[in-house]
JSON list of C-alpha atoms in Angstrom, two decimals:
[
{"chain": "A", "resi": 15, "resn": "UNK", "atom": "CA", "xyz": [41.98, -74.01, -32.91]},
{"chain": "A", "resi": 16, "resn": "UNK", "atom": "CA", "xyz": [39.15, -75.16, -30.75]},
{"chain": "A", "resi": 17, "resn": "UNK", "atom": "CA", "xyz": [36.15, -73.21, -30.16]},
{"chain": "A", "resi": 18, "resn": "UNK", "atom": "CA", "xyz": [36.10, -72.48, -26.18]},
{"chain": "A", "resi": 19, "resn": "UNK", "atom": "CA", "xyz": [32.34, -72.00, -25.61]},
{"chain": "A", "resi": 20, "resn": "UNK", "atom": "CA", "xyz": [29.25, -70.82, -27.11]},
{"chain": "A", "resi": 21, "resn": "UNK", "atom": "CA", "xyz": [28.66, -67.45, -26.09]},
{"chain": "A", "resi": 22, "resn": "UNK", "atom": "CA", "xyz": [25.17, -67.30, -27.53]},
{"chain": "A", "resi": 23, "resn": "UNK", "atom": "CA", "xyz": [23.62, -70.83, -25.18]},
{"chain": "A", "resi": 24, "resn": "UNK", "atom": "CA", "xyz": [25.77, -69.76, -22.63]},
{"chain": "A", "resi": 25, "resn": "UNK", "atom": "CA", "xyz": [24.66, -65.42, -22.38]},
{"chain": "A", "resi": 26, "resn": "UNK", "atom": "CA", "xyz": [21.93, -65.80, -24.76]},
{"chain": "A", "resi": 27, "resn": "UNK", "atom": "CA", "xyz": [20.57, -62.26, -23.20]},
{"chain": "A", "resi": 28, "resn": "UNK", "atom": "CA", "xyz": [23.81, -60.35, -24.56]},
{"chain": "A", "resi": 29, "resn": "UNK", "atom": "CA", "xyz": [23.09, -61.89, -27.74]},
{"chain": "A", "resi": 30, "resn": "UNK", "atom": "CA", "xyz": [19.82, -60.97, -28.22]},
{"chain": "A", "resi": 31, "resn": "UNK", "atom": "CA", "xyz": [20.96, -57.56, -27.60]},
{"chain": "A", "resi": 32, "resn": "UNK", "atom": "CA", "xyz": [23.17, -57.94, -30.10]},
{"chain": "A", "resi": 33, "resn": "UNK", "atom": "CA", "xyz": [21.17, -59.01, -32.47]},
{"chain": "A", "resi": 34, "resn": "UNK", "atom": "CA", "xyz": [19.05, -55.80, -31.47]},
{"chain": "A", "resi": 35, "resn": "UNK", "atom": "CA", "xyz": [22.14, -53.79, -33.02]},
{"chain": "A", "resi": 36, "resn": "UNK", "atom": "CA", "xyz": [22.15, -55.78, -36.03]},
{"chain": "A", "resi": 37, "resn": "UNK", "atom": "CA", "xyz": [18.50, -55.27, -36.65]},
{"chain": "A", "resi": 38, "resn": "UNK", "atom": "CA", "xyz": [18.62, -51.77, -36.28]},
{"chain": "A", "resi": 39, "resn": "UNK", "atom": "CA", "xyz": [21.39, -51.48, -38.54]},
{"chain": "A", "resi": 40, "resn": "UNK", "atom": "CA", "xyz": [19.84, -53.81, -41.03]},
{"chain": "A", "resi": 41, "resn": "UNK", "atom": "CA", "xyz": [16.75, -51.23, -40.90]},
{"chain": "A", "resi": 42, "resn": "UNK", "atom": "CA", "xyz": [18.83, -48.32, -41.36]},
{"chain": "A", "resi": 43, "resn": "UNK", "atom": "CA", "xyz": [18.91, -46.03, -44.87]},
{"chain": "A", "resi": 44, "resn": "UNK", "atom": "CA", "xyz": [23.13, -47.56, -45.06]},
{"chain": "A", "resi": 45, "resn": "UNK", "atom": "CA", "xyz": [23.16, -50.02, -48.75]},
{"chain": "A", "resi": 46, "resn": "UNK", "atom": "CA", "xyz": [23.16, -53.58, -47.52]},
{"chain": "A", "resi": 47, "resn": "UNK", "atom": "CA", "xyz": [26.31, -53.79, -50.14]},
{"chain": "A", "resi": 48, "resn": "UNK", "atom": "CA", "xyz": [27.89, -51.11, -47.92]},
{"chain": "A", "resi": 49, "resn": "UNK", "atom": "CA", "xyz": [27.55, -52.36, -44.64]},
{"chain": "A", "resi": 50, "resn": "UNK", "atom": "CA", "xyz": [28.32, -55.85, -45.89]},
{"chain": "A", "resi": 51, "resn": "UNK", "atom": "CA", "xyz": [31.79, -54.39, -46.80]},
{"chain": "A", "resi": 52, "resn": "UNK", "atom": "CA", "xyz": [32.11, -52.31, -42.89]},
{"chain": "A", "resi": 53, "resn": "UNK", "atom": "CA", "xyz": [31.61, -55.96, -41.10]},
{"chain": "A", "resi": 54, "resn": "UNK", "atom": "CA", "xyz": [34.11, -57.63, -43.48]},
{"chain": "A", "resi": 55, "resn": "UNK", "atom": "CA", "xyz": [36.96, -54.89, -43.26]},
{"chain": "A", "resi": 56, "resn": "UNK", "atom": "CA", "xyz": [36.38, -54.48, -39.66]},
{"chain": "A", "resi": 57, "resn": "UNK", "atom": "CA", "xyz": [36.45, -58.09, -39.41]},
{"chain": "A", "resi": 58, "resn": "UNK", "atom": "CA", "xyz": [39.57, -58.47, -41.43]},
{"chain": "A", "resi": 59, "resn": "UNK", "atom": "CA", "xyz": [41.34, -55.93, -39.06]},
{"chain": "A", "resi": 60, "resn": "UNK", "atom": "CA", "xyz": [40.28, -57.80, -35.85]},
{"chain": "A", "resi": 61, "resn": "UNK", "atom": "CA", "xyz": [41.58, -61.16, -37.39]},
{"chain": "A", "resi": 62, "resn": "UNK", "atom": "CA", "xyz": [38.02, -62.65, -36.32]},
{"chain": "A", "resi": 63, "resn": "UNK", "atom": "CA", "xyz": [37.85, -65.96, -39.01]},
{"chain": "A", "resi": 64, "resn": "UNK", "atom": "CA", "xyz": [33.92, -66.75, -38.22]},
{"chain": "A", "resi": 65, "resn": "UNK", "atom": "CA", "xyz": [33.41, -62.93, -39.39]},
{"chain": "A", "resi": 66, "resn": "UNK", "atom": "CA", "xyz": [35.43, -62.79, -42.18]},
{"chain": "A", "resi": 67, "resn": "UNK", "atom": "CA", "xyz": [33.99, -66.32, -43.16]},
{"chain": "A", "resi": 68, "resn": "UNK", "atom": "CA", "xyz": [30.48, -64.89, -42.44]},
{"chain": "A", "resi": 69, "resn": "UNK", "atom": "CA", "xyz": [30.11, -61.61, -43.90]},
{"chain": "A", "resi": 70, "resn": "UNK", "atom": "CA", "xyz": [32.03, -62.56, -47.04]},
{"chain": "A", "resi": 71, "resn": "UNK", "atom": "CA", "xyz": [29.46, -65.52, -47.73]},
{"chain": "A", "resi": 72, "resn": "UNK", "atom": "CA", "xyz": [26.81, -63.02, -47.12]},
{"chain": "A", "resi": 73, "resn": "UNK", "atom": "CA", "xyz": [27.95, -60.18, -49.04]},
{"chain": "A", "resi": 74, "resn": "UNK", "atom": "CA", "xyz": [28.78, -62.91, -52.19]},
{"chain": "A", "resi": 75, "resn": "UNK", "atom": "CA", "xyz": [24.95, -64.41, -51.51]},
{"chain": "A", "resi": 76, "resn": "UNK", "atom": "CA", "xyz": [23.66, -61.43, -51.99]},
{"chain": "A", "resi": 77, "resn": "UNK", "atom": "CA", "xyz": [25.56, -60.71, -55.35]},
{"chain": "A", "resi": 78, "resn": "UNK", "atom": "CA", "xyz": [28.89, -58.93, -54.37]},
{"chain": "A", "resi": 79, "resn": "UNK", "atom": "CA", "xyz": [31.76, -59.90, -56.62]},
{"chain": "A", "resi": 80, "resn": "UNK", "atom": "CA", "xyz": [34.70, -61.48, -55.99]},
{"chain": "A", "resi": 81, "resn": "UNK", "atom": "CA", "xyz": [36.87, -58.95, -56.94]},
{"chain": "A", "resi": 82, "resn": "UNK", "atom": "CA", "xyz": [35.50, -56.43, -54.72]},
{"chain": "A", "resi": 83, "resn": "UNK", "atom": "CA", "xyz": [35.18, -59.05, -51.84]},
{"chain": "A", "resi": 84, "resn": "UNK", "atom": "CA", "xyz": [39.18, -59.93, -52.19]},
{"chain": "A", "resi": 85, "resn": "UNK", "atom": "CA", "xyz": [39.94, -55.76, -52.88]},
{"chain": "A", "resi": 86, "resn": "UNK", "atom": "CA", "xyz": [38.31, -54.94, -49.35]},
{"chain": "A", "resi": 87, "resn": "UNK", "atom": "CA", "xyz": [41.68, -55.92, -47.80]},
{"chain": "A", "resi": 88, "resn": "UNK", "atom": "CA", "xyz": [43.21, -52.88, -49.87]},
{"chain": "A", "resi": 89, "resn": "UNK", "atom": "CA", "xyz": [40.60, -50.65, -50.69]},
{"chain": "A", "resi": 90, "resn": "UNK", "atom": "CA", "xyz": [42.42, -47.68, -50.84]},
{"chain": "A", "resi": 91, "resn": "UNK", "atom": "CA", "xyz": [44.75, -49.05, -54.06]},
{"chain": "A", "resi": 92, "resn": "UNK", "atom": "CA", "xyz": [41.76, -50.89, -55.48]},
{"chain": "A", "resi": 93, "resn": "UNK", "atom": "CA", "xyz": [39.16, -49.01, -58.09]},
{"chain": "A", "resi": 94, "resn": "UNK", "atom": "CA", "xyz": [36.64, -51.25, -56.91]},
{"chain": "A", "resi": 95, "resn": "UNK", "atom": "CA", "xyz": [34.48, -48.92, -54.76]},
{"chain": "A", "resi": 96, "resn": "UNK", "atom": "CA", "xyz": [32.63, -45.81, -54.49]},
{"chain": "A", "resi": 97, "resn": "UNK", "atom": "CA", "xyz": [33.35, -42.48, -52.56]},
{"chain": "A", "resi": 98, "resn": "UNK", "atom": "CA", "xyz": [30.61, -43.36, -50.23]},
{"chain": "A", "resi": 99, "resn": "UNK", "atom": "CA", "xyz": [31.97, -46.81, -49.50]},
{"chain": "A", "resi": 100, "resn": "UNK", "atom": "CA", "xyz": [35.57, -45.21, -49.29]},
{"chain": "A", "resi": 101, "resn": "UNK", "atom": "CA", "xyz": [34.62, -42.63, -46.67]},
{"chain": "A", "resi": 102, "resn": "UNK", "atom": "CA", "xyz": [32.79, -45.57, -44.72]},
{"chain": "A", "resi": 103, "resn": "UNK", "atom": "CA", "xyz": [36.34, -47.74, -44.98]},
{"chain": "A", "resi": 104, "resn": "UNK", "atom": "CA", "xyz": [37.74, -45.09, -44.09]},
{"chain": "A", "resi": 105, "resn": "UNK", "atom": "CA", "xyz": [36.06, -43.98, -40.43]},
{"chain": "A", "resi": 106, "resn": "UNK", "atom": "CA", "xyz": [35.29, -48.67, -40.26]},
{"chain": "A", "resi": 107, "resn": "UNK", "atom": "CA", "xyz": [39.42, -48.59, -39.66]},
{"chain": "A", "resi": 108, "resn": "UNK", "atom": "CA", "xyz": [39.59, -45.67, -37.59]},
{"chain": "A", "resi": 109, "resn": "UNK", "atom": "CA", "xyz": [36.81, -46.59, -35.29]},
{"chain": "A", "resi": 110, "resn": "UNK", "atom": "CA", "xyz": [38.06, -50.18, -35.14]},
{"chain": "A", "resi": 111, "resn": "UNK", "atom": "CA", "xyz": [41.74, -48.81, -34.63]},
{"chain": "A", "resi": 112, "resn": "UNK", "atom": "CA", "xyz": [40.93, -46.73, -31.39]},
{"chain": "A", "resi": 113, "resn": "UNK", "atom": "CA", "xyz": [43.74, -48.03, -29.46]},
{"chain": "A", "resi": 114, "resn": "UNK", "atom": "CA", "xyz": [46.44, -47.15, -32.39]},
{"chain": "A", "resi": 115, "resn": "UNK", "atom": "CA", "xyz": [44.54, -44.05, -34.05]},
{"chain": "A", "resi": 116, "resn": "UNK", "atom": "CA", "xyz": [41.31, -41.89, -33.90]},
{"chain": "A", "resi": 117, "resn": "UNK", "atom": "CA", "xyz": [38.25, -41.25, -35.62]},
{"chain": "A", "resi": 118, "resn": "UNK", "atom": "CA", "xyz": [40.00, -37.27, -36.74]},
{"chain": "A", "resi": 119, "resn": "UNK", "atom": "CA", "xyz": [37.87, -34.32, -38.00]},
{"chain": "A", "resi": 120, "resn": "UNK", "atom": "CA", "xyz": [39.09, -35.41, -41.53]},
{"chain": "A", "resi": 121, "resn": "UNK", "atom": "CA", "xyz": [37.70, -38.63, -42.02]},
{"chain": "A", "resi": 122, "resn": "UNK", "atom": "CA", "xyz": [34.57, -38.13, -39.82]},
{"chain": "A", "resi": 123, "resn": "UNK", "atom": "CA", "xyz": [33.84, -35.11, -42.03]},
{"chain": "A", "resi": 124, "resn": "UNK", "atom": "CA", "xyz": [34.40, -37.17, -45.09]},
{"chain": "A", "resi": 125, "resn": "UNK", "atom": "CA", "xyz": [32.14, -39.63, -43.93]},
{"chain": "A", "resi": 126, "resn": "UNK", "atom": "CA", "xyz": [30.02, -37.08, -42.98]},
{"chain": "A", "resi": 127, "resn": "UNK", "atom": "CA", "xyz": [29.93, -35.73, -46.43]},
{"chain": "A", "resi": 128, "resn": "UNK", "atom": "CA", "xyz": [28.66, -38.98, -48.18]},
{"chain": "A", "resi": 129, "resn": "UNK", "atom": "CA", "xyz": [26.37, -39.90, -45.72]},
{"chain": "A", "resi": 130, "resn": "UNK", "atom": "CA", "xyz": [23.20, -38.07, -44.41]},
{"chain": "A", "resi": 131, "resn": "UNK", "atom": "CA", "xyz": [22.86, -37.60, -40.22]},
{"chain": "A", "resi": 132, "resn": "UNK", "atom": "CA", "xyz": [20.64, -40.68, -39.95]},
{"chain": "A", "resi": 133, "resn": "UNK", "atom": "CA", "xyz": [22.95, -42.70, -41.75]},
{"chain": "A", "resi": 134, "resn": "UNK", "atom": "CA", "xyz": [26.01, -42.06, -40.21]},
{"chain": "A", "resi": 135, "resn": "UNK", "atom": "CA", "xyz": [24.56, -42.61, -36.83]},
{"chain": "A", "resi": 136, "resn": "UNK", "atom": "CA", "xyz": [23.57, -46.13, -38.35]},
{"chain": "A", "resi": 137, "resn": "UNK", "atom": "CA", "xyz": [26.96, -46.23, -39.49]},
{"chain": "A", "resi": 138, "resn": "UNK", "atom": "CA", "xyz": [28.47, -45.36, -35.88]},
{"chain": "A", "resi": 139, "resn": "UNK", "atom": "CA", "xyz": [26.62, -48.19, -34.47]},
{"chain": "A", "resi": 140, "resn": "UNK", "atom": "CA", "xyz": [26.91, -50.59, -37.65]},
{"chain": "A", "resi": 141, "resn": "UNK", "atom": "CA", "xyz": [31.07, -50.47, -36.69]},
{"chain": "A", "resi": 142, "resn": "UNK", "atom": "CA", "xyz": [30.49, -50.50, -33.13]},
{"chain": "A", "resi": 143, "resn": "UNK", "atom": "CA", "xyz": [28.08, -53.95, -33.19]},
{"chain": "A", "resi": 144, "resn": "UNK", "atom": "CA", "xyz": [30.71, -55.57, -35.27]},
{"chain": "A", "resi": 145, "resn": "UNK", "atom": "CA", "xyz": [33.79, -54.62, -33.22]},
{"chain": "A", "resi": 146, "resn": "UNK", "atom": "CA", "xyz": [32.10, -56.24, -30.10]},
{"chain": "A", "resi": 147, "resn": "UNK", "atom": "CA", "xyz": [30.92, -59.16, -32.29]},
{"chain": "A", "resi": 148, "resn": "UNK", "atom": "CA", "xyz": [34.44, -59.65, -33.14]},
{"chain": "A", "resi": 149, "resn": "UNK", "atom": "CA", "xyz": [35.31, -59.52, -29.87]},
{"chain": "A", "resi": 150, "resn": "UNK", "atom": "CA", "xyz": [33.24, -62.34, -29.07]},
{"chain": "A", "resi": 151, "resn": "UNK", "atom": "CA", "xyz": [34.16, -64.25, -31.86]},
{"chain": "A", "resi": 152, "resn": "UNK", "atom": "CA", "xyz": [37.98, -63.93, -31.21]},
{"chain": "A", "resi": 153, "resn": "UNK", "atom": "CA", "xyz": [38.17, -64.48, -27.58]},
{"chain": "A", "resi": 154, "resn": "UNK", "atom": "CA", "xyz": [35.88, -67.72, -27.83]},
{"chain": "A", "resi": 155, "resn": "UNK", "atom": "CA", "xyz": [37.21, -69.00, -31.04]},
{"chain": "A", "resi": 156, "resn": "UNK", "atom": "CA", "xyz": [34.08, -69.16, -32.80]},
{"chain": "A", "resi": 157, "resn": "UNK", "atom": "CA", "xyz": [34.89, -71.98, -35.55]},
{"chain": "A", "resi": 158, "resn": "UNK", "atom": "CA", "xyz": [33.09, -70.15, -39.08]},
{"chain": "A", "resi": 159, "resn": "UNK", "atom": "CA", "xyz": [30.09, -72.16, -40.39]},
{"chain": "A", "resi": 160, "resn": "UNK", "atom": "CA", "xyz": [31.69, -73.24, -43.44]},
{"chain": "A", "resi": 161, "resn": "UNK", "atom": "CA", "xyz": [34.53, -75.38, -41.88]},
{"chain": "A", "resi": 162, "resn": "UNK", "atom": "CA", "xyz": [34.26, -78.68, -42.56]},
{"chain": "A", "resi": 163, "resn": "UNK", "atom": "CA", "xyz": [37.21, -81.12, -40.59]}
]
């Protein structure tokens, strides 16, 4: 696949407001660990490569192991991860899924029962910013750093 244009020369405005979401989120009370796990699974379910390439290599620079990198896939089987990081899986694939599903009363209560109000606003918007940053990714087939032809 060919990359079809760089978003970030070409609307470099939308980008920085992107960015803006990303530096909120990094500023937020939400575990780095934790967040680095939201972008990959969104990721994963949007089938954006640069992301999945991107937040992976992030989460593993900053000391994430493998095993809980390859488990993200199937959290729900895997004993890998926490009730906190469960319940944020958990809303990550309903708020991705909108089209197919819903964020329900369940799992936005369980969320809202791990997380504190500040941090599952940063949460909302966390999921949010990397939906649309998948978005971009996908529709302008954004080839992922590591590549190498």
């Amino acid at each position: 696949m060919t990359e079809r244009m760089n978003l970030g020369s070409l609307a470099r405005e939308a980008y920085r407001g992107m960015a803006g979401l990303d530096r909120f989120v990094a500023a937020s009370p939400l575990p780095t660990s934790l967040v680095h796990l939201v972008n990959l699974r969104a990721s994963q379910i949007n089938g954006c490569v640069y992301c999945v390439d991107m937040h992976s290599a992030d989460a593993k620079k900053e000391g994430e192991s493998d095993a809980r990198l390859h488990a993200v896939a199937v959290w729900r089987e895997a004993p890998f991860f926490t009730e906190q990081e469960r319940a944020a899986l958990a809303f990550t694939e309903a708020a991705t899924r909108l089209s197919t599903d819903d964020v329900t009363d369940a799992v936005w209560n369980e969320a809202a029962a791990h997380f504190s109000e500040e941090e599952l606003a940063a949460l909302v918007v966390a999921v949010a910013a990397i939906n649309a940053w998948n978005r971009i990714g996908v529709s302008t087939r954004m080839t992922p750093e590591s590549y190498q032809p």
